[in-house]
PDB file of C-alpha atoms in Angstrom:
ATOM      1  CA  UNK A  98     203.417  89.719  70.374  1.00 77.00           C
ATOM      2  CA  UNK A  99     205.478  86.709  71.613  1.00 84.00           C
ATOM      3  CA  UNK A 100     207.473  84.595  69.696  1.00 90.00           C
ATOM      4  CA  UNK A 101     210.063  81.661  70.345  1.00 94.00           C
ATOM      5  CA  UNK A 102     213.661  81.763  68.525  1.00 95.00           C
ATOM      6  CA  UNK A 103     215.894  78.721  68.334  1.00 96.00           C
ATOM      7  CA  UNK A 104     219.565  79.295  67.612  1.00 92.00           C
ATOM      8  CA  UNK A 105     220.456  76.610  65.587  1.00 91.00           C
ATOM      9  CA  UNK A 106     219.060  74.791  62.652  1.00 93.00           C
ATOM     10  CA  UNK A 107     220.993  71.458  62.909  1.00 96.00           C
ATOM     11  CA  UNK A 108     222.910  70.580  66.236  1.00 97.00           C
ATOM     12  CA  UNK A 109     225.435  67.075  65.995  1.00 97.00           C
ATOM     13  CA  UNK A 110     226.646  65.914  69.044  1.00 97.00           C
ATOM     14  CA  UNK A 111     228.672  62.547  70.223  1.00 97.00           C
ATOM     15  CA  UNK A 112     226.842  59.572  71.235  1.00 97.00           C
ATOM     16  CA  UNK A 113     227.276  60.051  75.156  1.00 97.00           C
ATOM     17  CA  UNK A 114     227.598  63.532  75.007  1.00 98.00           C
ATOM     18  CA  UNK A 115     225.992  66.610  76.345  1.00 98.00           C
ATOM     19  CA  UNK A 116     222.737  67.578  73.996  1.00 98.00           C
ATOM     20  CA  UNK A 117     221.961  71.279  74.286  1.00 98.00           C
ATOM     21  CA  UNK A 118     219.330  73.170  72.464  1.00 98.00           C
ATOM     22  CA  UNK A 119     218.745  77.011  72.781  1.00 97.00           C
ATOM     23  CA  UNK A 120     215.547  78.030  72.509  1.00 97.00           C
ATOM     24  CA  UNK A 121     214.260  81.802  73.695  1.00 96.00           C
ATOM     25  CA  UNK A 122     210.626  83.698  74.233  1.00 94.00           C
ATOM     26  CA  UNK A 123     209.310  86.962  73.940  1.00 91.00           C
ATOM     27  CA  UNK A 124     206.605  87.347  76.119  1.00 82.00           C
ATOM     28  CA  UNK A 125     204.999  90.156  77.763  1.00 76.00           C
ATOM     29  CA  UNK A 126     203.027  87.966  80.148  1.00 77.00           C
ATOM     30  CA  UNK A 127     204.401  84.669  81.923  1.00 76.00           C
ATOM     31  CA  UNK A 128     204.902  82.112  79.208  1.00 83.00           C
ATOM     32  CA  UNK A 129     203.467  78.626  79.109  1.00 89.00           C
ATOM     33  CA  UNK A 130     206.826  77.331  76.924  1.00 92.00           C
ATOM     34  CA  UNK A 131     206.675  73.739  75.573  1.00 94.00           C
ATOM     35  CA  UNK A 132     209.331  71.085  74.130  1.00 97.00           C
ATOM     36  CA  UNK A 133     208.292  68.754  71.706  1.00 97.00           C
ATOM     37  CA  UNK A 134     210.095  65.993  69.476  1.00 97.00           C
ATOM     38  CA  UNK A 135     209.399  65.079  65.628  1.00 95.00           C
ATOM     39  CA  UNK A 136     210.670  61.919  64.838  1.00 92.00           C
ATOM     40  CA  UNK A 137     210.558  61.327  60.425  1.00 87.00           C
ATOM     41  CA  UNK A 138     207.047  61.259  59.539  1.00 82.00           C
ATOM     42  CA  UNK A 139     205.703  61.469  62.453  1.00 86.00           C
ATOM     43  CA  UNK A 140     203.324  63.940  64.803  1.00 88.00           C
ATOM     44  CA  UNK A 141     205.010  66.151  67.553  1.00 94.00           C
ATOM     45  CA  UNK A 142     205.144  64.500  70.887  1.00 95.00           C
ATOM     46  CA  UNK A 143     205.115  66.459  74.112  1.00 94.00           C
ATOM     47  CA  UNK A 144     208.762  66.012  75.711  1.00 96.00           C
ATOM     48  CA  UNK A 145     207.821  68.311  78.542  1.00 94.00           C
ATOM     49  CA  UNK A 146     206.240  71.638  79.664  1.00 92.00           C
ATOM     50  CA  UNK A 147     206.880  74.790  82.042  1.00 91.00           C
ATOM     51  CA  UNK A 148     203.546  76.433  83.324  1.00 84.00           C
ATOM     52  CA  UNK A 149     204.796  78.427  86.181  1.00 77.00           C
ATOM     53  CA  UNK A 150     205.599  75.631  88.433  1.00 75.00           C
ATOM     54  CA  UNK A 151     209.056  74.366  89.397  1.00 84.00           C
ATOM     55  CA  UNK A 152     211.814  76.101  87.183  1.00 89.00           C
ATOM     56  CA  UNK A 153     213.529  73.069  86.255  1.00 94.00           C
ATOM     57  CA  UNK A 154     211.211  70.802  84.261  1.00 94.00           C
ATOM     58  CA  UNK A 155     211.851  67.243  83.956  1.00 95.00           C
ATOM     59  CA  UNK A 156     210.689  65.427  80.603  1.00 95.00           C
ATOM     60  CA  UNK A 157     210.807  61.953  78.870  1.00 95.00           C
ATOM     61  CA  UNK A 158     213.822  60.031  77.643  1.00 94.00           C
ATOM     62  CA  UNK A 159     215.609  61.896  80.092  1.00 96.00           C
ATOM     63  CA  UNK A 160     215.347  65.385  79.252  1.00 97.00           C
ATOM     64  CA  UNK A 161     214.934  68.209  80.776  1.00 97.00           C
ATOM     65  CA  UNK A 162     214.813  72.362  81.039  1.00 97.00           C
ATOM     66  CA  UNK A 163     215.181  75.325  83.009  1.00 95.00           C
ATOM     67  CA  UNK A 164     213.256  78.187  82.528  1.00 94.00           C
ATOM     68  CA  UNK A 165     215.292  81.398  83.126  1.00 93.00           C
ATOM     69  CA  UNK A 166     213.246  84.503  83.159  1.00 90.00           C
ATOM     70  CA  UNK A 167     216.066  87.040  83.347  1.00 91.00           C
ATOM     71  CA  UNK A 168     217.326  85.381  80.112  1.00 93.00           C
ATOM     72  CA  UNK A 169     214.004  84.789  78.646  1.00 93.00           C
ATOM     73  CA  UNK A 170     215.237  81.535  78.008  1.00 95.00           C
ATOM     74  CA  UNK A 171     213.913  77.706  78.435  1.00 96.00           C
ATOM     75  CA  UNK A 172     216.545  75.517  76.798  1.00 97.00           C
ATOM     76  CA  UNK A 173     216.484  71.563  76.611  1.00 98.00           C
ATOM     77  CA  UNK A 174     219.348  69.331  77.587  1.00 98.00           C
ATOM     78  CA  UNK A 175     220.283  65.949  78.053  1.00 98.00           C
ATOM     79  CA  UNK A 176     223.108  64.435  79.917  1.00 97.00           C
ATOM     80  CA  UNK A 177     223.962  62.190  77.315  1.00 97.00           C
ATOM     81  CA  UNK A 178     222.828  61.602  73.747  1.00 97.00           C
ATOM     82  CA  UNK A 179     221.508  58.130  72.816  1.00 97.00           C
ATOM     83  CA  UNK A 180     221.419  57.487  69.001  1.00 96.00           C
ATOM     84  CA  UNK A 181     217.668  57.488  69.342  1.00 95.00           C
ATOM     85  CA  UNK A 182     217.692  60.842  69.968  1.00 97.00           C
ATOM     86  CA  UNK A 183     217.904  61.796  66.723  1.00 97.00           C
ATOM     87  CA  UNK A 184     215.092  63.968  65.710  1.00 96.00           C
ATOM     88  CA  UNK A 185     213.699  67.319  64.992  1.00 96.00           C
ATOM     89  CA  UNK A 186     212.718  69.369  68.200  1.00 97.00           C
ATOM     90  CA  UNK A 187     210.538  72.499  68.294  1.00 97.00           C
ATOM     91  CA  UNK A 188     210.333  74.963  71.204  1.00 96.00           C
ATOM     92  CA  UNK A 189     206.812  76.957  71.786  1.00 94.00           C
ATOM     93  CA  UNK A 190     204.844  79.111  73.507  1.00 91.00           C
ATOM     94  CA  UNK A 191     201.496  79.144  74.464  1.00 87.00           C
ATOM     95  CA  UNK A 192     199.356  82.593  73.163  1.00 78.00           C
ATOM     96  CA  UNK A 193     197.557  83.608  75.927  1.00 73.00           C
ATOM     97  CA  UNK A 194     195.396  86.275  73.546  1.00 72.00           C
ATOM     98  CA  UNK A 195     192.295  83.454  74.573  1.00 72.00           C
ATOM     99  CA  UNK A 196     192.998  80.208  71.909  1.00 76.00           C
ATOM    100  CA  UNK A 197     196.099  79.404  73.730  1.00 82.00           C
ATOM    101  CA  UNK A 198     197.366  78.295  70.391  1.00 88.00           C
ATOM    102  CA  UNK A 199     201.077  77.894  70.190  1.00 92.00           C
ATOM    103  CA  UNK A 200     203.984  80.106  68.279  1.00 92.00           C
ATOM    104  CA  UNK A 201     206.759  77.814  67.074  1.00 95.00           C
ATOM    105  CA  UNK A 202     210.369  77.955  66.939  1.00 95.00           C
ATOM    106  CA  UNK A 203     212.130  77.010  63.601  1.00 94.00           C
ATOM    107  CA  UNK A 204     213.227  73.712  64.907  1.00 95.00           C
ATOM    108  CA  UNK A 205     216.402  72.615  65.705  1.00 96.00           C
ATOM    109  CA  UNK A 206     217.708  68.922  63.685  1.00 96.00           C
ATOM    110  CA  UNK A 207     219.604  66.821  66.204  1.00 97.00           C
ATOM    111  CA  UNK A 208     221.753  64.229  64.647  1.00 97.00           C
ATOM    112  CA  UNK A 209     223.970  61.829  66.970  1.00 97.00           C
ATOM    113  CA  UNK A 210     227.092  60.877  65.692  1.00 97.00           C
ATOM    114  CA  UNK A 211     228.257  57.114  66.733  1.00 94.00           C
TER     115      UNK A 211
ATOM    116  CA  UNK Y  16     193.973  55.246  74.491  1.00 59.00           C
ATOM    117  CA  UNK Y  17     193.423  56.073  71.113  1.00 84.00           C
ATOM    118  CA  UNK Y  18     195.522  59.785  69.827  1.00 93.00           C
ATOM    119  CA  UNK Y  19     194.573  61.890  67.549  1.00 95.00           C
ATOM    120  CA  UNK Y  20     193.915  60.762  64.077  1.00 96.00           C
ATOM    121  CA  UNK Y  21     194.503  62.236  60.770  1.00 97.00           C
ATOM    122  CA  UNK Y  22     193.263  60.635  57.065  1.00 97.00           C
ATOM    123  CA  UNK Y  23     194.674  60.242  54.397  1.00 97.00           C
ATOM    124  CA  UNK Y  24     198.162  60.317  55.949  1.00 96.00           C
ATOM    125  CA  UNK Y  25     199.543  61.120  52.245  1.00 97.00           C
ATOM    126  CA  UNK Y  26     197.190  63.115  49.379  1.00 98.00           C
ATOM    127  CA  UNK Y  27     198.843  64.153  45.868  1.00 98.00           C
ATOM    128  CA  UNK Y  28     196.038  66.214  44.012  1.00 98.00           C
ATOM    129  CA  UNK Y  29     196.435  68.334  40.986  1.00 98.00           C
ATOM    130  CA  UNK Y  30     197.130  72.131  41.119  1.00 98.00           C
ATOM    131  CA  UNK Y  31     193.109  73.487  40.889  1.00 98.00           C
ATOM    132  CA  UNK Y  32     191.516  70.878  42.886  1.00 98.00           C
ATOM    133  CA  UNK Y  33     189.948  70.796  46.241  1.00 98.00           C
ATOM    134  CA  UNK Y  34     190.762  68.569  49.147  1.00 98.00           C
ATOM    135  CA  UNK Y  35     189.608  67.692  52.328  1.00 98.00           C
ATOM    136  CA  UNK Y  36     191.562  66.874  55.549  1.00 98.00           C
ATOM    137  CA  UNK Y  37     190.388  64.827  58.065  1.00 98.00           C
ATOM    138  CA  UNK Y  38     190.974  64.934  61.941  1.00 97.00           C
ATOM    139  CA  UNK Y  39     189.323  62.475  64.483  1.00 96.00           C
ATOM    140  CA  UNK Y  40     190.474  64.450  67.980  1.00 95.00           C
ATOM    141  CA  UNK Y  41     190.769  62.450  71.422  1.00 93.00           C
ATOM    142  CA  UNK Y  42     187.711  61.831  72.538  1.00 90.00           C
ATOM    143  CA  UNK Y  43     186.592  64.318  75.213  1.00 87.00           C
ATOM    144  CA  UNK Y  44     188.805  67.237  74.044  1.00 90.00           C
ATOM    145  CA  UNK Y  45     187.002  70.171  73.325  1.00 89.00           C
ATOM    146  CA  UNK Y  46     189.597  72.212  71.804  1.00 91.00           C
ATOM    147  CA  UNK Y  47     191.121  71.324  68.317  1.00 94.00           C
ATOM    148  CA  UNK Y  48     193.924  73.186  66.501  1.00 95.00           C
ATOM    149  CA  UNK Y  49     195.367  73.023  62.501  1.00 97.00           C
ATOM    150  CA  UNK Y  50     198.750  73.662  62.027  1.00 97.00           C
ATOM    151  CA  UNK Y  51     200.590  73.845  58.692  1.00 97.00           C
ATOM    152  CA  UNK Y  52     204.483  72.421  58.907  1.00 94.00           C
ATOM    153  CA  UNK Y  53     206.180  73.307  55.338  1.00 92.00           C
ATOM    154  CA  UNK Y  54     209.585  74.200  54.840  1.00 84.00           C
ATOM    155  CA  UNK Y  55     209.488  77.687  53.978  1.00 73.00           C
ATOM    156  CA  UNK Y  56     207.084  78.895  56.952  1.00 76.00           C
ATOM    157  CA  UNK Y  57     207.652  76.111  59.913  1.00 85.00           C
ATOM    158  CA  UNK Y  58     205.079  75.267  62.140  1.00 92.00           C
ATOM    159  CA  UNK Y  59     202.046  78.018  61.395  1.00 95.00           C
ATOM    160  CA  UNK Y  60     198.908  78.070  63.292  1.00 95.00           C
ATOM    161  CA  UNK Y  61     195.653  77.875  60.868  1.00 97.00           C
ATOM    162  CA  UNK Y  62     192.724  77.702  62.909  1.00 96.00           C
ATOM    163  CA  UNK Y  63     191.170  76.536  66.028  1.00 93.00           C
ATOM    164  CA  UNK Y  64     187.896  75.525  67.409  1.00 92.00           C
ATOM    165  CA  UNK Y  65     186.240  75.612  71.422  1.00 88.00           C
ATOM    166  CA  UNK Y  66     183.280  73.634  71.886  1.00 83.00           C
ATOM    167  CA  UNK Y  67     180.593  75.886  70.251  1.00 81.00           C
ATOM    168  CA  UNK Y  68     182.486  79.114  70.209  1.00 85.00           C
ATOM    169  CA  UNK Y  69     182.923  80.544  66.835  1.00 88.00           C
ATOM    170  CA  UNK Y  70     186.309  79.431  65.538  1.00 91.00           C
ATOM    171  CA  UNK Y  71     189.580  81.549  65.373  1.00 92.00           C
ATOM    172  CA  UNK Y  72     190.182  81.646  61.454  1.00 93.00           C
ATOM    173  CA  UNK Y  73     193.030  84.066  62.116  1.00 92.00           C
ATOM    174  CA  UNK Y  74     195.528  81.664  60.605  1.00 94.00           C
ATOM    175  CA  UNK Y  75     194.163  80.843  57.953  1.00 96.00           C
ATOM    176  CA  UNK Y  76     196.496  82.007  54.360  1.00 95.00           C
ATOM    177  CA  UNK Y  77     193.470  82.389  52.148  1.00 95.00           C
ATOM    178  CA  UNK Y  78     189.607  82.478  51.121  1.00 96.00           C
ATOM    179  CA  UNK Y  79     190.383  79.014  49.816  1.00 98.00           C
ATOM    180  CA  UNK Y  80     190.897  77.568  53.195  1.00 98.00           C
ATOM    181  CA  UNK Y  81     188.294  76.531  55.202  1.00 97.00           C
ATOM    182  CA  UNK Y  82     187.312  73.835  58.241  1.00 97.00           C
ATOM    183  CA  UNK Y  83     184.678  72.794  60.418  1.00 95.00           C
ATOM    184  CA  UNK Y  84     183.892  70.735  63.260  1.00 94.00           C
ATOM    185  CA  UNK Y  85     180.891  68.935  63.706  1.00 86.00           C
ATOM    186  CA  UNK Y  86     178.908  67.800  66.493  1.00 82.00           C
ATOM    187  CA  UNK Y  87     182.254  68.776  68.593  1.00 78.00           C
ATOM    188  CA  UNK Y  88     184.362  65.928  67.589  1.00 90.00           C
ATOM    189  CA  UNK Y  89     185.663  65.555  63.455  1.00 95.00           C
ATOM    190  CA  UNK Y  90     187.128  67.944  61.805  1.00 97.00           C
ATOM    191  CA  UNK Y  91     187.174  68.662  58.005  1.00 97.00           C
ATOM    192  CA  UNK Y  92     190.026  70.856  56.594  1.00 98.00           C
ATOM    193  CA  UNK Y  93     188.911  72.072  52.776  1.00 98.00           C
ATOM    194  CA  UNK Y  94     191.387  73.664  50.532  1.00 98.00           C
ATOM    195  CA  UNK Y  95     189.803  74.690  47.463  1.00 98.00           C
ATOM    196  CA  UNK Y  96     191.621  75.529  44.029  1.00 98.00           C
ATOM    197  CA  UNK Y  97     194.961  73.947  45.056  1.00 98.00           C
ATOM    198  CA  UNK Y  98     198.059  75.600  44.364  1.00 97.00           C
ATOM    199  CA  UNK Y  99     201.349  74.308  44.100  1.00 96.00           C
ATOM    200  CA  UNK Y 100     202.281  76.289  47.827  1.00 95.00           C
ATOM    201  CA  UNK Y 101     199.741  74.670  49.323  1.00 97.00           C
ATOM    202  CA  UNK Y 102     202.027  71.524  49.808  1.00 97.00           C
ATOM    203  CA  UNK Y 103     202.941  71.067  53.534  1.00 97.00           C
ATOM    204  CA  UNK Y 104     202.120  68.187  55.943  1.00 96.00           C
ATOM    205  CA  UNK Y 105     198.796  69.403  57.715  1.00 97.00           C
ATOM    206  CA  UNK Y 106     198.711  68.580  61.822  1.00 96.00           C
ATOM    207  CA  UNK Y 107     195.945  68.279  63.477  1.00 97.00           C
ATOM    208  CA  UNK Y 108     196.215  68.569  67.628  1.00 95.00           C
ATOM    209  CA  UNK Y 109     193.324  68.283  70.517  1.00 94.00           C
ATOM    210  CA  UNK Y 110     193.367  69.815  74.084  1.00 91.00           C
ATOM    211  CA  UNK Y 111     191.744  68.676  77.279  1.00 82.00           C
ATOM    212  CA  UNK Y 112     191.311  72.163  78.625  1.00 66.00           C
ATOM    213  CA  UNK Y 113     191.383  75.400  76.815  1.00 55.00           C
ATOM    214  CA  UNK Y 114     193.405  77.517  79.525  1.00 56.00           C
ATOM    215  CA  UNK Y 115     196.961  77.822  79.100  1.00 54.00           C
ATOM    216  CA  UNK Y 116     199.254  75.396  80.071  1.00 66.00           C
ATOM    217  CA  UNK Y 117     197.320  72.432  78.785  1.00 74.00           C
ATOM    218  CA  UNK Y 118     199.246  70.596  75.965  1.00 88.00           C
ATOM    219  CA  UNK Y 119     198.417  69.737  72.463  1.00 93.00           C
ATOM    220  CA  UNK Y 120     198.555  66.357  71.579  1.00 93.00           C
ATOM    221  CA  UNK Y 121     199.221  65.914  68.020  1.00 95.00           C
ATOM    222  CA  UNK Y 122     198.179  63.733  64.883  1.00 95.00           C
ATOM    223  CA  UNK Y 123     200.474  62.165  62.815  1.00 94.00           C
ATOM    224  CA  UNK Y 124     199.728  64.945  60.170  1.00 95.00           C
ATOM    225  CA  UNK Y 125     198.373  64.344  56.691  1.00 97.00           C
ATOM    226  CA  UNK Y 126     201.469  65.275  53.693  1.00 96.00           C
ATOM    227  CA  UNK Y 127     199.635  67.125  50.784  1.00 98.00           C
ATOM    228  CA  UNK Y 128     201.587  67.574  47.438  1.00 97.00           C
ATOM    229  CA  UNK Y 129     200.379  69.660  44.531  1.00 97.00           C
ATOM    230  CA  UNK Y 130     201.519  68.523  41.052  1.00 97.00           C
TER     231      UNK Y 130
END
């Protein structure tokens, strides 16, 4: 079965600083892995997606990813952290069982200190 | 264009009554997914729907859920009997294509909270 783990619940980084989330698959098959951001109240919006393409994976607002498959991981970074930035963000993977729904991480709270 | 679209964006119903959840997917999308976000569980798949392929109920917690889709477009969530863990924001999402590596594109989710 696959499944996506995020190490950490909240991550708080400097305004201008390095934003790094972990996020991890278990897949027996290549993984479709997505990033998406929650803003309060809001829906999830795609940030970006790896689909067997190009390992590194360029998003919006300046984001991006590498997928590594020796580490089974695909984490999201950002040079530097705008205030804006501030948000919940959810690593998944695509089930590839036939519905191609998606397993969720936990989600990962990004605060940006001024 | 026009996203996905979820009504009513907020429902507070009493513990024992039914509801209904609405989803209006992009137009053009033939695959439509339900997703409960609550604090206990995350983000939990519920159901989905492929043009006029019987539906994948897997997720679904209980006899007391149900949806359907008509004429390939709306969707209608029903939660019967309402109980108290039933509160979570609802998300509806919509796919262009069906085989992997085509992204969701979410609603803005409907909040339900039984009193």
């Amino acid at each position: 079965a696959q499944s996506v783990t995020q190490l950490g619940s909240h991550v708080s980084v400097s305004e201008g600083a390095l934003v790094l989330l972990r996020c991890n698959y278990s897949s027996s098959v290549p993984p479709y892995l997505f990033w998406y951001v929650q803003y309060p109240n809001q829906g999830l919006q795609l940030l970006l997606k790896y689909t067997s393409a190009a390992t590194l994976v360029k998003g919006i607002n300046g984001f991006e990813a590498e997928f590594k498959k020796s580490e089974t991981s695909f984490h999201l970074t950002k040079p530097s952290a705008h205030m804006s930035d501030a948000a919940e963000y959810f690593c998944a993977v695509s089930d590839q069982t036939g519905t191609y729904k998606y397993i969720f991480g936990t989600g990962t709270r990004l605060k940006v200190l001024a | 264009g026009a996203g996905v679209s979820q009504s009513p964006s907020n429902k507070v119903t009493e513990k024992g009554k039914d509801v209904e959840l609405r989803c209006d997917p992009i137009s053009g999308h033939t695959a439509l997914y339900w997703y409960r976000q609550s604090l206990g569980q995350g983000l939990e798949f519920l159901i989905y729907f492929q043009g006029n392929s019987a539906p994948d109920k897997s997720g679904l917690p209980s006899d007391r859920f149900s949806a359907e889709r008509t004429g390939g477009s709306v969707s209608t969530l029903t939660i019967q009997r309402t109980q108290q863990e039933d509160s979570a924001v609802y998300l509806c999402a919509s796919s262009t294509r069906w085989t992997s590596g085509g992204e969701q594109y979410f609603g803005p989710g409907t909040r339900l909270t039984v009193t």
